[in-house]
CSV table of N, CA and C and ligand atoms in Angstrom, one decimal:
chain,number,residue,atom,x,y,z
A,1,MET,N,-131.2,-57.1,125.8
A,1,MET,CA,-130.1,-56.1,125.8
A,1,MET,C,-130.1,-55.4,127.2
A,2,SER,N,-128.9,-55.3,127.8
A,2,SER,CA,-128.9,-54.6,129.1
A,2,SER,C,-129.1,-53.1,128.8
A,3,SER,N,-129.7,-52.5,129.8
A,3,SER,CA,-130.1,-51.0,129.6
A,3,SER,C,-128.8,-50.2,129.6
A,4,ASP,N,-127.7,-50.8,129.9
A,4,ASP,CA,-126.4,-50.0,129.8
A,4,ASP,C,-125.6,-50.2,128.6
A,5,GLN,N,-126.1,-51.0,127.7
A,5,GLN,CA,-125.5,-51.2,126.4
A,5,GLN,C,-125.5,-49.9,125.6
A,6,PRO,N,-124.4,-49.5,124.9
A,6,PRO,CA,-124.4,-48.3,124.1
A,6,PRO,C,-125.6,-48.3,123.2
A,7,ALA,N,-126.3,-47.2,123.0
A,7,ALA,CA,-127.4,-47.1,122.1
A,7,ALA,C,-126.9,-47.1,120.7
A,8,GLN,N,-127.8,-47.5,119.8
A,8,GLN,CA,-127.4,-47.5,118.3
A,8,GLN,C,-127.9,-46.1,117.8
A,9,PHE,N,-127.0,-45.3,117.4
A,9,PHE,CA,-127.4,-44.0,116.8
A,9,PHE,C,-126.2,-43.3,116.2
A,10,GLU,N,-126.4,-42.3,115.3
A,10,GLU,CA,-125.4,-41.4,114.8
A,10,GLU,C,-125.7,-40.1,115.4
A,11,LEU,N,-124.6,-39.3,115.5
A,11,LEU,CA,-124.8,-37.9,116.1
A,11,LEU,C,-125.9,-37.1,115.3
A,12,GLY,N,-125.9,-37.4,114.0
A,12,GLY,CA,-126.9,-36.7,113.2
A,12,GLY,C,-128.3,-37.0,113.5
A,13,ASP,N,-128.5,-38.2,114.2
A,13,ASP,CA,-129.9,-38.5,114.6
A,13,ASP,C,-130.4,-37.8,115.9
A,14,ILE,N,-129.4,-37.1,116.5
A,14,ILE,CA,-129.8,-36.4,117.8
A,14,ILE,C,-130.2,-35.0,117.4
A,15,ASP,N,-131.4,-34.6,118.1
A,15,ASP,CA,-132.0,-33.3,117.9
A,15,ASP,C,-131.6,-32.5,119.1
A,16,PHE,N,-130.9,-31.3,118.8
A,16,PHE,CA,-130.6,-30.4,119.9
A,16,PHE,C,-131.6,-29.3,120.0
A,17,ARG,N,-132.1,-29.0,121.1
A,17,ARG,CA,-133.2,-28.0,121.2
A,17,ARG,C,-132.8,-27.0,122.3
A,18,GLU,N,-133.1,-25.7,122.0
A,18,GLU,CA,-132.9,-24.6,123.0
A,18,GLU,C,-134.2,-24.4,123.8
A,19,ASN,N,-134.1,-24.4,125.1
A,19,ASN,CA,-135.2,-24.1,126.0
A,19,ASN,C,-136.5,-24.9,125.7
A,20,ALA,N,-136.3,-26.2,125.3
A,20,ALA,CA,-137.4,-27.0,125.1
A,20,ALA,C,-138.1,-27.4,126.4
A,21,PRO,N,-139.5,-27.5,126.4
A,21,PRO,CA,-140.1,-27.9,127.6
A,21,PRO,C,-139.7,-29.3,128.0
A,22,VAL,N,-139.4,-29.5,129.3
A,22,VAL,CA,-139.0,-30.8,129.8
A,22,VAL,C,-139.8,-31.1,131.1
A,23,VAL,N,-140.3,-32.3,131.2
A,23,VAL,CA,-141.1,-32.7,132.4
A,23,VAL,C,-140.1,-33.1,133.5
A,24,ALA,N,-140.4,-32.8,134.8
A,24,ALA,CA,-139.5,-33.0,135.9
A,24,ALA,C,-139.1,-34.5,135.9
A,25,ALA,N,-140.1,-35.4,135.8
A,25,ALA,CA,-139.7,-36.8,135.9
A,25,ALA,C,-138.8,-37.3,134.8
A,26,GLU,N,-138.9,-36.6,133.6
A,26,GLU,CA,-138.0,-37.0,132.5
A,26,GLU,C,-136.6,-36.5,132.7
A,27,LEU,N,-136.5,-35.3,133.3
A,27,LEU,CA,-135.1,-34.8,133.6
A,27,LEU,C,-134.5,-35.6,134.8
A,28,ALA,N,-135.4,-36.0,135.8
A,28,ALA,CA,-134.9,-36.8,136.9
A,28,ALA,C,-134.3,-38.1,136.4
A,29,ARG,N,-135.0,-38.7,135.4
A,29,ARG,CA,-134.6,-40.0,134.9
A,29,ARG,C,-133.3,-39.8,134.1
A,30,LEU,N,-133.1,-38.7,133.4
A,30,LEU,CA,-131.9,-38.4,132.7
A,30,LEU,C,-130.7,-38.3,133.7
A,31,TYR,N,-130.9,-37.5,134.8
A,31,TYR,CA,-129.9,-37.4,135.8
A,31,TYR,C,-129.5,-38.8,136.3
A,32,GLU,N,-130.5,-39.6,136.6
A,32,GLU,CA,-130.1,-40.9,137.1
A,32,GLU,C,-129.4,-41.7,136.1
A,33,ARG,N,-129.8,-41.6,134.8
A,33,ARG,CA,-129.2,-42.4,133.8
A,33,ARG,C,-127.8,-41.9,133.4
A,34,SER,N,-127.5,-40.7,133.8
A,34,SER,CA,-126.2,-40.1,133.4
A,34,SER,C,-125.2,-40.4,134.5
A,35,GLY,N,-125.6,-40.6,135.7
A,35,GLY,CA,-124.7,-40.7,136.9
A,35,GLY,C,-124.5,-39.4,137.6
A,36,LEU,N,-125.1,-38.3,137.1
A,36,LEU,CA,-124.9,-37.0,137.8
A,36,LEU,C,-125.8,-37.0,139.0
A,37,ARG,N,-125.3,-36.7,140.2
A,37,ARG,CA,-126.1,-36.7,141.4
A,37,ARG,C,-126.9,-35.4,141.5
A,38,ARG,N,-128.2,-35.6,141.5
A,38,ARG,CA,-129.1,-34.4,141.7
A,38,ARG,C,-130.3,-35.0,142.5
A,39,PRO,N,-131.1,-34.1,143.1
A,39,PRO,CA,-132.1,-34.5,144.1
A,39,PRO,C,-133.3,-35.1,143.3
A,40,THR,N,-133.1,-36.2,142.7
A,40,THR,CA,-134.2,-36.8,141.8
A,40,THR,C,-135.4,-37.4,142.5
A,41,ALA,N,-135.3,-37.6,143.8
A,41,ALA,CA,-136.4,-38.1,144.6
A,41,ALA,C,-137.4,-36.9,144.8
A,42,ASP,N,-137.0,-35.7,144.6
A,42,ASP,CA,-137.8,-34.5,144.9
A,42,ASP,C,-138.2,-33.9,143.6
A,43,LEU,N,-139.3,-34.3,143.0
A,43,LEU,CA,-139.6,-33.8,141.6
A,43,LEU,C,-140.1,-32.4,141.7
A,44,THR,N,-140.6,-31.9,142.8
A,44,THR,CA,-140.9,-30.5,142.9
A,44,THR,C,-139.7,-29.6,142.8
A,45,ARG,N,-138.6,-30.1,143.4
A,45,ARG,CA,-137.3,-29.4,143.3
A,45,ARG,C,-136.7,-29.4,141.9
A,46,ILE,N,-136.8,-30.6,141.3
A,46,ILE,CA,-136.3,-30.8,139.9
A,46,ILE,C,-137.1,-29.8,139.0
A,47,GLY,N,-138.4,-29.7,139.2
A,47,GLY,CA,-139.3,-28.8,138.4
A,47,GLY,C,-138.9,-27.4,138.6
A,48,ARG,N,-138.5,-27.0,139.8
A,48,ARG,CA,-138.1,-25.6,140.1
A,48,ARG,C,-136.7,-25.4,139.4
A,49,MET,N,-135.9,-26.4,139.4
A,49,MET,CA,-134.6,-26.3,138.7
A,49,MET,C,-134.8,-26.0,137.2
A,50,ILE,N,-135.8,-26.7,136.6
A,50,ILE,CA,-136.1,-26.4,135.2
A,50,ILE,C,-136.6,-25.0,135.0
A,51,LEU,N,-137.6,-24.6,135.8
A,51,LEU,CA,-138.2,-23.3,135.6
A,51,LEU,C,-137.2,-22.2,136.0
A,52,GLY,N,-136.3,-22.4,136.9
A,52,GLY,CA,-135.3,-21.4,137.3
A,52,GLY,C,-134.1,-21.2,136.4
A,53,ALA,N,-134.0,-22.1,135.4
A,53,ALA,CA,-132.8,-21.9,134.5
A,53,ALA,C,-133.1,-20.8,133.5
A,54,ASP,N,-132.0,-20.1,133.1
A,54,ASP,CA,-132.2,-19.0,132.1
A,54,ASP,C,-132.0,-19.6,130.7
A,55,LEU,N,-131.3,-20.6,130.6
A,55,LEU,CA,-130.9,-21.2,129.3
A,55,LEU,C,-130.7,-22.7,129.4
A,56,SER,N,-131.3,-23.4,128.5
A,56,SER,CA,-131.0,-24.9,128.5
A,56,SER,C,-130.9,-25.3,127.1
A,57,PHE,N,-130.1,-26.3,126.9
A,57,PHE,CA,-130.1,-27.1,125.6
A,57,PHE,C,-130.4,-28.5,126.0
A,58,THR,N,-131.2,-29.2,125.3
A,58,THR,CA,-131.5,-30.6,125.5
A,58,THR,C,-131.2,-31.3,124.2
A,59,ALA,N,-130.8,-32.6,124.4
A,59,ALA,CA,-130.6,-33.5,123.3
A,59,ALA,C,-131.6,-34.6,123.3
A,60,TRP,N,-132.2,-34.9,122.1
A,60,TRP,CA,-133.3,-35.9,122.0
A,60,TRP,C,-132.9,-36.9,121.0
A,61,HIS,N,-133.2,-38.2,121.3
A,61,HIS,CA,-133.1,-39.2,120.3
A,61,HIS,C,-134.6,-39.7,120.2
A,62,GLY,N,-135.2,-39.2,119.1
A,62,GLY,CA,-136.7,-39.4,118.9
A,62,GLY,C,-137.3,-38.7,120.1
A,63,ALA,N,-138.2,-39.4,120.8
A,63,ALA,CA,-138.9,-38.7,121.9
A,63,ALA,C,-138.1,-38.8,123.3
A,64,ARG,N,-136.9,-39.4,123.2
A,64,ARG,CA,-136.2,-39.7,124.4
A,64,ARG,C,-135.2,-38.6,124.8
A,65,LEU,N,-135.3,-38.1,126.0
A,65,LEU,CA,-134.3,-37.1,126.4
A,65,LEU,C,-133.0,-37.8,126.8
A,66,VAL,N,-131.9,-37.4,126.1
A,66,VAL,CA,-130.6,-38.1,126.3
A,66,VAL,C,-129.5,-37.2,126.8
A,67,GLY,N,-129.8,-35.9,126.8
A,67,GLY,CA,-128.7,-35.0,127.3
A,67,GLY,C,-129.3,-33.6,127.7
A,68,VAL,N,-128.6,-33.0,128.6
A,68,VAL,CA,-129.0,-31.6,129.0
A,68,VAL,C,-127.8,-30.8,129.4
A,69,ALA,N,-127.9,-29.5,129.0
A,69,ALA,CA,-127.0,-28.5,129.6
A,69,ALA,C,-127.9,-27.4,130.2
A,70,ARG,N,-127.8,-27.1,131.5
A,70,ARG,CA,-128.7,-26.2,132.2
A,70,ARG,C,-127.9,-25.1,132.8
A,71,CYS,N,-128.3,-23.8,132.4
A,71,CYS,CA,-127.4,-22.7,132.7
A,71,CYS,C,-128.2,-21.6,133.4
A,72,LEU,N,-127.5,-20.9,134.4
A,72,LEU,CA,-128.0,-19.7,135.0
A,72,LEU,C,-127.1,-18.6,134.5
A,73,THR,N,-127.7,-17.6,133.8
A,73,THR,CA,-126.9,-16.6,133.2
A,73,THR,C,-127.6,-15.2,133.0
A,74,ASP,N,-126.8,-14.2,132.9
A,74,ASP,CA,-127.3,-12.8,132.5
A,74,ASP,C,-127.2,-12.6,131.0
A,75,PHE,N,-126.6,-13.5,130.3
A,75,PHE,CA,-126.4,-13.4,128.8
A,75,PHE,C,-125.4,-12.3,128.4
A,76,CYS,N,-124.7,-11.6,129.3
A,76,CYS,CA,-123.8,-10.6,128.8
A,76,CYS,C,-122.5,-10.6,129.6
A,77,HIS,N,-122.4,-11.4,130.7
A,77,HIS,CA,-121.1,-11.3,131.4
A,77,HIS,C,-120.8,-12.7,132.0
A,78,SER,N,-121.7,-13.3,132.6
A,78,SER,CA,-121.4,-14.5,133.4
A,78,SER,C,-122.5,-15.6,133.2
A,79,CYS,N,-122.0,-16.9,133.2
A,79,CYS,CA,-122.9,-18.0,133.2
A,79,CYS,C,-122.4,-19.1,134.1
A,80,TYR,N,-123.3,-19.6,134.9
A,80,TYR,CA,-123.0,-20.8,135.7
A,80,TYR,C,-123.6,-22.0,135.0
A,81,LEU,N,-122.8,-22.9,134.6
A,81,LEU,CA,-123.3,-24.1,133.9
A,81,LEU,C,-123.6,-25.1,135.1
A,82,ALA,N,-124.9,-25.1,135.4
A,82,ALA,CA,-125.3,-25.9,136.6
A,82,ALA,C,-125.3,-27.4,136.4
A,83,ASP,N,-125.7,-27.8,135.2
A,83,ASP,CA,-125.7,-29.3,134.9
A,83,ASP,C,-125.3,-29.5,133.5
A,84,LEU,N,-124.5,-30.5,133.3
A,84,LEU,CA,-124.2,-31.1,132.0
A,84,LEU,C,-124.3,-32.6,132.2
A,85,ALA,N,-125.3,-33.2,131.5
A,85,ALA,CA,-125.5,-34.7,131.7
A,85,ALA,C,-125.9,-35.3,130.4
A,86,VAL,N,-125.3,-36.5,130.2
A,86,VAL,CA,-125.7,-37.3,129.0
A,86,VAL,C,-126.0,-38.7,129.5
A,87,ASP,N,-127.1,-39.3,129.1
A,87,ASP,CA,-127.4,-40.7,129.4
A,87,ASP,C,-126.3,-41.6,129.1
A,88,ARG,N,-126.0,-42.5,130.0
A,88,ARG,CA,-124.7,-43.3,129.9
A,88,ARG,C,-124.7,-44.2,128.7
A,89,GLN,N,-125.9,-44.5,128.2
A,89,GLN,CA,-126.0,-45.3,126.9
A,89,GLN,C,-125.6,-44.4,125.7
A,90,TYR,N,-125.5,-43.1,125.9
A,90,TYR,CA,-125.2,-42.2,124.8
A,90,TYR,C,-123.9,-41.4,125.0
A,91,GLN,N,-123.2,-41.8,126.0
A,91,GLN,CA,-121.9,-41.0,126.3
A,91,GLN,C,-120.8,-41.3,125.4
A,92,ARG,N,-119.9,-40.3,125.3
A,92,ARG,CA,-118.6,-40.4,124.5
A,92,ARG,C,-118.9,-40.6,123.0
A,93,ARG,N,-120.0,-39.9,122.6
A,93,ARG,CA,-120.4,-40.0,121.2
A,93,ARG,C,-120.6,-38.5,120.6
A,94,GLY,N,-120.2,-37.5,121.4
A,94,GLY,CA,-120.2,-36.2,120.9
A,94,GLY,C,-121.4,-35.3,121.4
A,95,ILE,N,-122.3,-35.9,122.2
A,95,ILE,CA,-123.5,-35.1,122.6
A,95,ILE,C,-123.1,-34.1,123.7
A,96,GLY,N,-122.3,-34.4,124.6
A,96,GLY,CA,-121.8,-33.4,125.6
A,96,GLY,C,-121.2,-32.2,124.9
A,97,ARG,N,-120.3,-32.5,124.0
A,97,ARG,CA,-119.6,-31.5,123.2
A,97,ARG,C,-120.6,-30.6,122.4
A,98,GLY,N,-121.6,-31.3,121.8
A,98,GLY,CA,-122.6,-30.6,121.0
A,98,GLY,C,-123.4,-29.7,121.9
A,99,LEU,N,-123.8,-30.1,123.1
A,99,LEU,CA,-124.5,-29.2,124.0
A,99,LEU,C,-123.6,-28.0,124.4
A,100,LEU,N,-122.4,-28.3,124.7
A,100,LEU,CA,-121.5,-27.1,125.1
A,100,LEU,C,-121.2,-26.2,124.0
A,101,GLU,N,-121.1,-26.7,122.8
A,101,GLU,CA,-120.9,-25.8,121.6
A,101,GLU,C,-122.1,-24.9,121.5
A,102,ARG,N,-123.3,-25.4,121.7
A,102,ARG,CA,-124.5,-24.6,121.5
A,102,ARG,C,-124.6,-23.6,122.6
A,103,VAL,N,-124.3,-23.9,123.8
A,103,VAL,CA,-124.3,-23.0,124.9
A,103,VAL,C,-123.3,-21.8,124.6
A,104,GLN,N,-122.1,-22.2,124.2
A,104,GLN,CA,-121.1,-21.1,123.9
A,104,GLN,C,-121.6,-20.2,122.7
A,105,ALA,N,-122.1,-20.9,121.7
A,105,ALA,CA,-122.6,-20.1,120.5
A,105,ALA,C,-123.7,-19.1,120.9
A,106,ARG,N,-124.6,-19.6,121.8
A,106,ARG,CA,-125.7,-18.8,122.2
A,106,ARG,C,-125.3,-17.6,123.1
A,107,LEU,N,-124.2,-17.8,123.9
A,107,LEU,CA,-123.8,-16.8,124.9
A,107,LEU,C,-122.9,-15.8,124.3
A,108,GLY,N,-122.1,-16.2,123.4
A,108,GLY,CA,-121.1,-15.3,122.7
A,108,GLY,C,-119.9,-15.0,123.5
A,109,GLU,N,-119.1,-14.0,123.0
A,109,GLU,CA,-117.8,-13.8,123.5
A,109,GLU,C,-117.7,-13.0,124.8
A,110,GLN,N,-118.8,-12.4,125.2
A,110,GLN,CA,-118.7,-11.5,126.4
A,110,GLN,C,-118.9,-12.4,127.7
A,111,VAL,N,-119.3,-13.6,127.5
A,111,VAL,CA,-119.8,-14.3,128.7
A,111,VAL,C,-118.7,-15.4,129.1
A,112,MET,N,-118.4,-15.3,130.4
A,112,MET,CA,-117.6,-16.4,131.0
A,112,MET,C,-118.5,-17.5,131.5
A,113,ILE,N,-118.1,-18.7,131.2
A,113,ILE,CA,-118.8,-19.9,131.6
A,113,ILE,C,-118.0,-20.6,132.7
A,114,LEU,N,-118.7,-20.8,133.9
A,114,LEU,CA,-118.0,-21.4,135.1
A,114,LEU,C,-118.8,-22.6,135.5
A,115,LEU,N,-118.1,-23.6,136.0
A,115,LEU,CA,-118.8,-24.8,136.5
A,115,LEU,C,-118.0,-25.5,137.6
A,116,LEU,N,-118.7,-26.4,138.3
A,116,LEU,CA,-118.0,-27.3,139.2
A,116,LEU,C,-118.0,-28.7,138.5
A,117,ALA,N,-116.8,-29.3,138.4
A,117,ALA,CA,-116.8,-30.6,137.7
A,117,ALA,C,-117.0,-31.7,138.8
A,118,ALA,N,-117.9,-32.6,138.4
A,118,ALA,CA,-118.0,-33.9,139.2
A,118,ALA,C,-116.7,-34.6,139.1
A,119,PRO,N,-116.3,-35.4,140.1
A,119,PRO,CA,-115.0,-36.1,140.1
A,119,PRO,C,-114.8,-36.9,138.8
A,120,GLU,N,-115.9,-37.6,138.3
A,120,GLU,CA,-115.8,-38.4,137.1
A,120,GLU,C,-115.5,-37.6,135.9
A,121,ALA,N,-115.8,-36.3,135.9
A,121,ALA,CA,-115.6,-35.5,134.7
A,121,ALA,C,-114.5,-34.6,134.9
A,122,ALA,N,-113.6,-34.9,135.8
A,122,ALA,CA,-112.5,-33.9,136.1
A,122,ALA,C,-111.6,-33.7,134.9
A,123,ASP,N,-111.4,-34.7,134.0
A,123,ASP,CA,-110.5,-34.5,132.9
A,123,ASP,C,-111.3,-34.1,131.6
A,124,TYR,N,-112.6,-34.1,131.7
A,124,TYR,CA,-113.5,-33.9,130.5
A,124,TYR,C,-113.4,-32.5,130.1
A,125,TYR,N,-113.4,-31.5,131.0
A,125,TYR,CA,-113.6,-30.1,130.6
A,125,TYR,C,-112.3,-29.6,129.9
A,126,ARG,N,-111.2,-30.0,130.4
A,126,ARG,CA,-109.9,-29.6,129.7
A,126,ARG,C,-110.0,-30.1,128.2
A,127,HIS,N,-110.6,-31.3,128.1
A,127,HIS,CA,-110.7,-31.9,126.7
A,127,HIS,C,-111.6,-31.1,125.8
A,128,VAL,N,-112.6,-30.4,126.4
A,128,VAL,CA,-113.5,-29.6,125.5
A,128,VAL,C,-113.3,-28.1,125.7
A,129,GLY,N,-112.0,-27.7,126.0
A,129,GLY,CA,-111.6,-26.3,125.9
A,129,GLY,C,-111.7,-25.4,127.1
A,130,PHE,N,-112.1,-26.0,128.3
A,130,PHE,CA,-112.2,-25.2,129.5
A,130,PHE,C,-110.8,-25.1,130.2
A,131,GLU,N,-110.6,-23.9,130.9
A,131,GLU,CA,-109.4,-23.7,131.7
A,131,GLU,C,-109.7,-24.0,133.1
A,132,LYS,N,-108.8,-24.7,133.8
A,132,LYS,CA,-109.0,-25.0,135.3
A,132,LYS,C,-108.8,-23.7,136.1
A,133,VAL,N,-109.7,-23.4,137.0
A,133,VAL,CA,-109.5,-22.2,137.9
A,133,VAL,C,-109.0,-22.6,139.3
A,134,GLU,N,-108.2,-21.9,139.9
A,134,GLU,CA,-107.7,-22.2,141.2
A,134,GLU,C,-108.3,-21.2,142.2
A,135,ASN,N,-109.0,-20.2,141.8
A,135,ASN,CA,-109.5,-19.2,142.7
A,135,ASN,C,-111.0,-19.2,143.0
A,136,GLY,N,-111.6,-20.4,142.9
A,136,GLY,CA,-113.0,-20.6,143.1
A,136,GLY,C,-113.3,-20.8,144.6
A,137,TRP,N,-114.4,-20.2,145.1
A,137,TRP,CA,-114.9,-20.4,146.5
A,137,TRP,C,-116.3,-20.7,146.5
A,138,ARG,N,-116.8,-21.4,147.5
A,138,ARG,CA,-118.2,-21.7,147.5
A,138,ARG,C,-118.7,-21.8,149.0
A,139,ILE,N,-120.0,-21.6,149.1
A,139,ILE,CA,-120.7,-22.0,150.3
A,139,ILE,C,-121.5,-23.3,149.9
A,140,PRO,N,-121.2,-24.5,150.4
A,140,PRO,CA,-121.9,-25.7,150.0
A,140,PRO,C,-123.4,-25.6,150.4
A,141,ARG,N,-124.2,-26.2,149.5
A,141,ARG,CA,-125.6,-26.4,150.0
A,141,ARG,C,-125.6,-27.4,151.1
A,142,ARG,N,-126.6,-27.3,152.0
A,142,ARG,CA,-126.7,-28.2,153.2
A,142,ARG,C,-127.6,-29.4,152.9
A,143,LYS,N,-128.5,-29.3,151.9
A,143,LYS,CA,-129.3,-30.4,151.6
A,143,LYS,C,-129.7,-30.4,150.1
B,1,COA,C1,-119.3,-35.7,131.2
B,1,COA,C2,-120.3,-35.9,130.1
B,1,COA,C3,-121.3,-34.8,130.2
B,1,COA,C4,-119.6,-35.9,128.8
B,1,COA,O1,-120.6,-36.0,127.7
B,1,COA,P1,-120.3,-37.0,126.5
B,1,COA,O2,-121.4,-36.8,125.5
B,1,COA,O3,-120.1,-38.4,127.1
B,1,COA,O4,-118.9,-36.5,126.0
B,1,COA,P2,-118.5,-36.2,124.5
B,1,COA,O5,-118.8,-37.4,123.7
B,1,COA,O6,-119.0,-34.9,124.0
B,1,COA,O7,-116.9,-36.1,124.7
B,1,COA,C5,-116.0,-35.2,124.1
B,1,COA,C6,-114.6,-35.7,124.3
B,1,COA,O8,-114.3,-35.8,125.7
B,1,COA,C7,-114.0,-37.2,126.0
B,1,COA,N1,-114.6,-37.5,127.3
B,1,COA,C8,-115.9,-37.8,127.5
B,1,COA,N2,-116.1,-38.1,128.8
B,1,COA,C9,-114.9,-37.9,129.4
B,1,COA,C10,-114.5,-38.0,130.8
B,1,COA,N3,-115.4,-38.3,131.8
B,1,COA,N4,-113.2,-37.8,131.1
B,1,COA,C11,-112.3,-37.4,130.1
B,1,COA,N5,-112.7,-37.3,128.8
B,1,COA,C12,-114.0,-37.5,128.4
B,1,COA,C13,-114.5,-38.0,124.9
B,1,COA,O9,-113.8,-39.2,124.7
B,1,COA,C14,-114.4,-37.0,123.7
B,1,COA,O10,-113.1,-37.1,123.2
B,1,COA,P3,-112.7,-36.8,121.7
B,1,COA,O11,-113.2,-35.5,121.3
B,1,COA,O12,-111.2,-36.9,121.7
B,1,COA,O13,-113.4,-37.9,120.9
B,1,COA,C15,-121.1,-37.2,130.3
B,1,COA,O14,-120.2,-38.3,130.1
B,1,COA,C16,-121.8,-37.4,131.6
B,1,COA,O15,-123.0,-37.0,131.6
B,1,COA,N6,-121.2,-37.9,132.6
B,1,COA,C17,-121.8,-38.2,133.9
B,1,COA,C18,-122.3,-36.9,134.5
B,1,COA,C19,-121.2,-35.9,134.7
B,1,COA,O16,-120.1,-36.3,135.3
B,1,COA,N7,-121.4,-34.7,134.3
B,1,COA,C20,-120.5,-33.6,134.5
B,1,COA,C21,-120.8,-32.9,135.8
B,1,COA,S1,-119.7,-31.6,136.1
């Protein structure tokens, strides 16, 4: 079986966990398997991305990490959703929505959730209830 064949599973088989410990190499592998571009060659930096997050939800199929939502937040006003990634063998089966629902439920009604969409996910966020903003500004990272 090709490693890109859809995995055999039901959404009920997926275990969603809040702030579960994740090893840097495991998260790097998930980023690579999702298609989300992150600095996966630098595991020290990936490890700091894990430690620096205020809130994360991860999705597990048995012992395998198959999805992540990683957030920087004050829990009372604002949240930057830094990463949302699902292993491509597990995509379009409700895991991304499951992660986002848990983030929203945890943060509650006082918190705005903001993100930058990757080009491939440009239509996704409208589909799961986000409004597009026209007034965003940024200073890009240089590396
Ligand atoms: C984008 C991503 C997180 C979505 O997660 P997912 O588990 O595949 O999505 P879900 O199954 O929860 O999808 C929910 C709905 O959105 C739709 N959808 C999924 N991916 C989509 C996309 N890229 N564009 C438009 N709609 C999409 C699904 O068909 C589903 O529709 P339905 O509710 O009508 O059945 C995942 O595909 C991914 O990791 N992509 C690569 C990395 C990436 O681009 N991340 C986002 C960075 S901003």
